[in-house]
Amino acid sequence: MANRVILLDVECSMFGMRARLALAEKGIQYERKEENLADKSPLLLEMNPVHKKIPVLIHDGKPICESLVVVQYIDEVWKDKSPAFLPSDPYGRAKARFWADFIDKKVYDAGRRIWSTKGEDRETAKKDMMDALKLVEVELGDDTYFGGDNFGFLDIALITFCSWFHAYEVFGNFSFEDHCPKLIAWAKRCMEKESVSKSLADPNKVCESLLLLGKNYGGVDQ
């Protein structure tokens, strides 16, 4: 079927949530297929033979992989549908891409270490997380969204991590609101958007999943 859109996804993945949110913002109808990463489907292995990861957007039979690439693809292919995710000027687009890459490198890595380690390593991960998010707060400034008055690319890149914040707090015994109140206020504004609230996973479900993973990684205190 021409223009058929399929998303290979995992409910609690912040990267899968990005694709769901981008599709919701553009109002694109699609078929969602939940993947089991412990037993990957033949379709996932066929569509993403390089990394074998989700999300994979399949548009008219052609796969698009990596979440930030998927979000940009959705923005470009359905450019006639509002809103536009990236700024119109090259510098604004470059900044948005820079900070999205920063989030994937610094915030994701620190979060992974919060739930998969203990003791001093976990304390270091918490500090790294706060240091990274405070820099992101500076980039937000006093704007409503990272795109100013418009919810856009960098908002999509970061808001899905907020579904994981509760789990990080449980593992690390700290509060994001105490350290990054401006960022939490931004997250609450984002969650008022129906596209966001319906695309993000339940934080409690994320926490339950991470508790199981944490036991395997040795990151859960016995």
mmCIF file of C-alpha atoms in Angstrom:
data_model
loop_
_atom_site.group_PDB
_atom_site.id
_atom_site.type_symbol
_atom_site.label_atom_id
_atom_site.label_comp_id
_atom_site.label_asym_id
_atom_site.label_seq_id
_atom_site.Cartn_x
_atom_site.Cartn_y
_atom_site.Cartn_z
ATOM 1 C CA MET A 1 0.000 0.000 0.000
ATOM 2 C CA ALA A 2 1.473 3.371 -1.059
ATOM 3 C CA ASN A 3 2.527 5.648 1.789
ATOM 4 C CA ARG A 4 1.862 2.958 4.391
ATOM 5 C CA VAL A 5 3.628 3.839 7.645
ATOM 6 C CA ILE A 6 4.742 1.204 10.155
ATOM 7 C CA LEU A 7 6.663 1.843 13.364
ATOM 8 C CA LEU A 8 8.729 -0.880 15.027
ATOM 9 C CA ASP A 9 8.852 0.211 18.620
ATOM 10 C CA VAL A 10 9.146 -0.647 22.319
ATOM 11 C CA GLU A 11 6.684 1.049 24.647
ATOM 12 C CA CYS A 12 9.139 2.156 27.337
ATOM 13 C CA SER A 13 11.968 3.205 25.016
ATOM 14 C CA MET A 14 12.612 6.948 25.101
ATOM 15 C CA PHE A 15 13.831 6.607 21.517
ATOM 16 C CA GLY A 16 10.673 4.848 20.394
ATOM 17 C CA MET A 17 8.616 7.514 22.160
ATOM 18 C CA ARG A 18 10.329 10.168 20.023
ATOM 19 C CA ALA A 19 9.021 8.565 16.855
ATOM 20 C CA ARG A 20 5.519 8.155 18.291
ATOM 21 C CA LEU A 21 5.491 11.780 19.422
ATOM 22 C CA ALA A 22 6.713 13.113 16.069
ATOM 23 C CA LEU A 23 4.028 11.142 14.237
ATOM 24 C CA ALA A 24 1.381 12.372 16.691
ATOM 25 C CA GLU A 25 2.478 16.014 16.284
ATOM 26 C CA LYS A 26 2.072 15.730 12.503
ATOM 27 C CA GLY A 27 -1.169 13.761 12.766
ATOM 28 C CA ILE A 28 0.201 10.819 10.761
ATOM 29 C CA GLN A 29 -1.728 7.560 10.859
ATOM 30 C CA TYR A 30 0.502 4.517 11.259
ATOM 31 C CA GLU A 31 0.624 0.890 12.311
ATOM 32 C CA ARG A 32 2.645 0.241 15.450
ATOM 33 C CA LYS A 33 4.399 -3.077 16.085
ATOM 34 C CA GLU A 34 5.731 -3.729 19.587
ATOM 35 C CA GLU A 35 9.109 -5.451 19.525
ATOM 36 C CA ASN A 36 10.588 -7.879 22.037
ATOM 37 C CA LEU A 37 14.280 -6.974 22.070
ATOM 38 C CA ALA A 38 15.117 -10.290 23.724
ATOM 39 C CA ASP A 39 13.608 -12.066 20.718
ATOM 40 C CA LYS A 40 13.776 -9.648 17.796
ATOM 41 C CA SER A 41 11.311 -10.120 14.983
ATOM 42 C CA PRO A 42 12.423 -11.106 11.477
ATOM 43 C CA LEU A 43 10.991 -7.783 10.277
ATOM 44 C CA LEU A 44 13.210 -5.772 12.638
ATOM 45 C CA LEU A 45 16.296 -7.754 11.622
ATOM 46 C CA GLU A 46 15.431 -7.229 7.971
ATOM 47 C CA MET A 47 14.664 -3.526 8.280
ATOM 48 C CA ASN A 48 17.615 -2.641 10.551
ATOM 49 C CA PRO A 49 20.323 -5.245 9.856
ATOM 50 C CA VAL A 50 23.119 -2.874 10.940
ATOM 51 C CA HIS A 51 22.133 -2.001 14.525
ATOM 52 C CA LYS A 52 19.114 -4.302 15.003
ATOM 53 C CA LYS A 53 17.520 -1.631 17.225
ATOM 54 C CA ILE A 54 14.267 0.270 17.467
ATOM 55 C CA PRO A 55 12.730 2.549 16.453
ATOM 56 C CA VAL A 56 12.453 1.766 12.787
ATOM 57 C CA LEU A 57 10.016 3.771 10.704
ATOM 58 C CA ILE A 58 8.955 1.895 7.592
ATOM 59 C CA HIS A 59 7.505 4.275 5.013
ATOM 60 C CA ASP A 60 6.196 2.737 1.811
ATOM 61 C CA GLY A 61 8.406 -0.305 2.429
ATOM 62 C CA LYS A 62 11.603 1.688 3.072
ATOM 63 C CA PRO A 63 13.210 1.697 6.567
ATOM 64 C CA ILE A 64 14.425 4.787 8.412
ATOM 65 C CA CYS A 65 16.518 4.059 11.525
ATOM 66 C CA GLU A 66 17.833 6.013 14.546
ATOM 67 C CA SER A 67 15.327 8.126 16.459
ATOM 68 C CA LEU A 68 16.652 11.608 15.672
ATOM 69 C CA VAL A 69 16.935 10.676 11.987
ATOM 70 C CA VAL A 70 13.358 9.379 12.127
ATOM 71 C CA VAL A 71 12.088 12.640 13.664
ATOM 72 C CA GLN A 72 13.846 14.717 10.995
ATOM 73 C CA TYR A 73 12.538 12.428 8.249
ATOM 74 C CA ILE A 74 8.972 12.861 9.489
ATOM 75 C CA ASP A 75 9.452 16.630 9.564
ATOM 76 C CA GLU A 76 10.806 16.720 5.994
ATOM 77 C CA VAL A 77 8.429 14.234 4.356
ATOM 78 C CA TRP A 78 5.318 15.760 5.900
ATOM 79 C CA LYS A 79 6.529 19.366 5.723
ATOM 80 C CA ASP A 80 3.069 20.433 4.551
ATOM 81 C CA LYS A 81 1.682 19.427 7.946
ATOM 82 C CA SER A 82 2.191 21.711 10.953
ATOM 83 C CA PRO A 83 4.150 22.090 13.083
ATOM 84 C CA ALA A 84 7.638 22.272 11.619
ATOM 85 C CA PHE A 85 10.039 20.694 14.119
ATOM 86 C CA LEU A 86 13.277 22.434 13.164
ATOM 87 C CA PRO A 87 13.869 26.198 12.974
ATOM 88 C CA SER A 88 13.836 27.818 9.540
ATOM 89 C CA ASP A 89 17.343 29.296 9.831
ATOM 90 C CA PRO A 90 20.482 27.119 9.447
ATOM 91 C CA TYR A 91 22.010 28.283 12.736
ATOM 92 C CA GLY A 92 18.864 27.444 14.682
ATOM 93 C CA ARG A 93 18.740 23.992 13.097
ATOM 94 C CA ALA A 94 22.411 23.406 13.859
ATOM 95 C CA LYS A 95 21.913 24.360 17.528
ATOM 96 C CA ALA A 96 18.900 22.090 17.898
ATOM 97 C CA ARG A 97 20.828 19.167 16.410
ATOM 98 C CA PHE A 98 23.844 19.883 18.608
ATOM 99 C CA TRP A 99 21.800 19.793 21.823
ATOM 100 C CA ALA A 100 19.857 16.705 20.744
ATOM 101 C CA ASP A 101 23.176 14.935 20.181
ATOM 102 C CA PHE A 102 24.371 16.194 23.588
ATOM 103 C CA ILE A 103 21.282 14.678 25.223
ATOM 104 C CA ASP A 104 21.853 11.320 23.541
ATOM 105 C CA LYS A 105 25.495 11.232 24.579
ATOM 106 C CA LYS A 106 25.497 12.797 28.058
ATOM 107 C CA VAL A 107 21.989 12.414 29.522
ATOM 108 C CA TYR A 108 21.420 8.897 28.229
ATOM 109 C CA ASP A 109 24.810 7.657 29.405
ATOM 110 C CA ALA A 110 24.420 9.151 32.883
ATOM 111 C CA GLY A 111 20.924 7.695 33.204
ATOM 112 C CA ARG A 112 22.112 4.236 32.193
ATOM 113 C CA ARG A 113 24.809 4.367 34.858
ATOM 114 C CA ILE A 114 22.336 5.521 37.520
ATOM 115 C CA TRP A 115 20.268 2.346 37.210
ATOM 116 C CA SER A 116 23.036 -0.125 36.340
ATOM 117 C CA THR A 117 25.657 0.727 38.986
ATOM 118 C CA LYS A 118 25.945 1.216 42.737
ATOM 119 C CA GLY A 119 27.913 3.178 45.287
ATOM 120 C CA GLU A 120 30.492 5.674 44.097
ATOM 121 C CA ASP A 121 29.846 4.922 40.432
ATOM 122 C CA ARG A 122 26.175 5.778 40.888
ATOM 123 C CA GLU A 123 27.015 9.005 42.718
ATOM 124 C CA THR A 124 29.291 9.995 39.841
ATOM 125 C CA ALA A 125 26.484 9.221 37.384
ATOM 126 C CA LYS A 126 24.056 11.412 39.348
ATOM 127 C CA LYS A 127 26.508 14.304 39.267
ATOM 128 C CA ASP A 128 27.062 13.820 35.542
ATOM 129 C CA MET A 129 23.299 13.813 34.974
ATOM 130 C CA MET A 130 22.775 17.034 36.914
ATOM 131 C CA ASP A 131 25.730 18.750 35.245
ATOM 132 C CA ALA A 132 24.350 17.868 31.813
ATOM 133 C CA LEU A 133 20.786 18.913 32.577
ATOM 134 C CA LYS A 134 21.867 22.214 34.090
ATOM 135 C CA LEU A 135 23.591 23.043 30.803
ATOM 136 C CA VAL A 136 20.374 22.136 28.988
ATOM 137 C CA GLU A 137 18.465 24.425 31.369
ATOM 138 C CA VAL A 138 20.712 27.300 30.371
ATOM 139 C CA GLU A 139 19.882 26.611 26.718
ATOM 140 C CA LEU A 140 16.147 26.696 27.567
ATOM 141 C CA GLY A 141 16.490 30.037 29.332
ATOM 142 C CA ASP A 142 13.136 31.667 30.042
ATOM 143 C CA ASP A 143 11.441 30.379 26.892
ATOM 144 C CA THR A 144 8.277 28.292 26.927
ATOM 145 C CA TYR A 145 9.909 25.585 24.810
ATOM 146 C CA PHE A 146 13.378 25.056 23.369
ATOM 147 C CA GLY A 147 11.924 26.375 20.124
ATOM 148 C CA GLY A 148 10.767 29.562 21.843
ATOM 149 C CA ASP A 149 6.973 29.634 21.703
ATOM 150 C CA ASN A 150 6.923 26.575 19.448
ATOM 151 C CA PHE A 151 7.266 22.963 20.575
ATOM 152 C CA GLY A 152 9.889 21.463 18.273
ATOM 153 C CA PHE A 153 12.807 19.168 17.570
ATOM 154 C CA LEU A 154 14.785 19.607 20.787
ATOM 155 C CA ASP A 155 11.635 19.376 22.903
ATOM 156 C CA ILE A 156 10.830 16.056 21.217
ATOM 157 C CA ALA A 157 14.412 14.880 21.767
ATOM 158 C CA LEU A 158 14.350 15.526 25.522
ATOM 159 C CA ILE A 159 10.774 15.176 26.782
ATOM 160 C CA THR A 160 10.743 11.413 26.265
ATOM 161 C CA PHE A 161 13.566 11.089 28.818
ATOM 162 C CA CYS A 162 11.200 12.534 31.408
ATOM 163 C CA SER A 163 9.314 9.229 31.456
ATOM 164 C CA TRP A 164 12.503 7.800 32.923
ATOM 165 C CA PHE A 165 13.108 10.521 35.513
ATOM 166 C CA HIS A 166 10.981 8.789 38.171
ATOM 167 C CA ALA A 167 13.025 5.592 37.788
ATOM 168 C CA TYR A 168 16.303 7.518 38.005
ATOM 169 C CA GLU A 169 15.026 9.160 41.199
ATOM 170 C CA VAL A 170 14.105 5.778 42.693
ATOM 171 C CA PHE A 171 17.502 4.271 41.911
ATOM 172 C CA GLY A 172 19.501 7.375 42.828
ATOM 173 C CA ASN A 173 17.428 8.657 45.777
ATOM 174 C CA PHE A 174 17.320 12.263 44.575
ATOM 175 C CA SER A 175 14.851 14.748 43.096
ATOM 176 C CA PHE A 176 15.124 16.341 39.665
ATOM 177 C CA GLU A 177 12.884 19.189 40.783
ATOM 178 C CA ASP A 178 15.320 20.076 43.577
ATOM 179 C CA HIS A 179 18.204 20.332 41.104
ATOM 180 C CA CYS A 180 16.529 21.436 37.861
ATOM 181 C CA PRO A 181 13.232 23.202 38.697
ATOM 182 C CA LYS A 182 13.135 25.140 35.425
ATOM 183 C CA LEU A 183 13.474 21.949 33.399
ATOM 184 C CA ILE A 184 10.736 20.212 35.381
ATOM 185 C CA ALA A 185 8.449 23.210 34.823
ATOM 186 C CA TRP A 186 9.168 22.888 31.085
ATOM 187 C CA ALA A 187 8.338 19.167 31.224
ATOM 188 C CA LYS A 188 4.996 19.907 32.892
ATOM 189 C CA ARG A 189 4.163 22.398 30.134
ATOM 190 C CA CYS A 190 5.027 19.797 27.521
ATOM 191 C CA MET A 191 2.832 17.203 29.215
ATOM 192 C CA GLU A 192 -0.154 19.520 28.818
ATOM 193 C CA LYS A 193 0.019 18.765 25.091
ATOM 194 C CA GLU A 194 -2.152 15.784 24.194
ATOM 195 C CA SER A 195 0.394 14.555 21.644
ATOM 196 C CA VAL A 196 2.998 14.347 24.413
ATOM 197 C CA SER A 197 0.873 12.859 27.178
ATOM 198 C CA LYS A 198 -0.469 10.129 24.883
ATOM 199 C CA SER A 199 2.928 9.261 23.361
ATOM 200 C CA LEU A 200 4.988 8.888 26.535
ATOM 201 C CA ALA A 201 5.154 5.681 28.557
ATOM 202 C CA ASP A 202 3.855 5.507 32.125
ATOM 203 C CA PRO A 203 6.796 6.412 34.426
ATOM 204 C CA ASN A 204 5.771 3.678 36.867
ATOM 205 C CA LYS A 205 5.930 1.070 34.101
ATOM 206 C CA VAL A 206 9.366 2.338 33.084
ATOM 207 C CA CYS A 207 10.496 2.055 36.699
ATOM 208 C CA GLU A 208 9.218 -1.518 36.992
ATOM 209 C CA SER A 209 11.078 -2.484 33.821
ATOM 210 C CA LEU A 210 14.295 -0.877 35.025
ATOM 211 C CA LEU A 211 14.077 -2.578 38.403
ATOM 212 C CA LEU A 212 14.115 -5.910 36.590
ATOM 213 C CA LEU A 213 17.008 -4.809 34.392
ATOM 214 C CA GLY A 214 18.836 -3.365 37.380
ATOM 215 C CA LYS A 215 18.832 -6.745 39.090
ATOM 216 C CA ASN A 216 20.500 -8.288 36.069
ATOM 217 C CA TYR A 217 23.096 -5.522 35.955
ATOM 218 C CA GLY A 218 23.698 -5.568 39.698
ATOM 219 C CA GLY A 219 22.347 -2.061 40.113
ATOM 220 C CA VAL A 220 19.577 -2.912 42.570
ATOM 221 C CA ASP A 221 20.415 -2.837 46.266
ATOM 222 C CA GLN A 222 19.558 -6.170 47.821
#
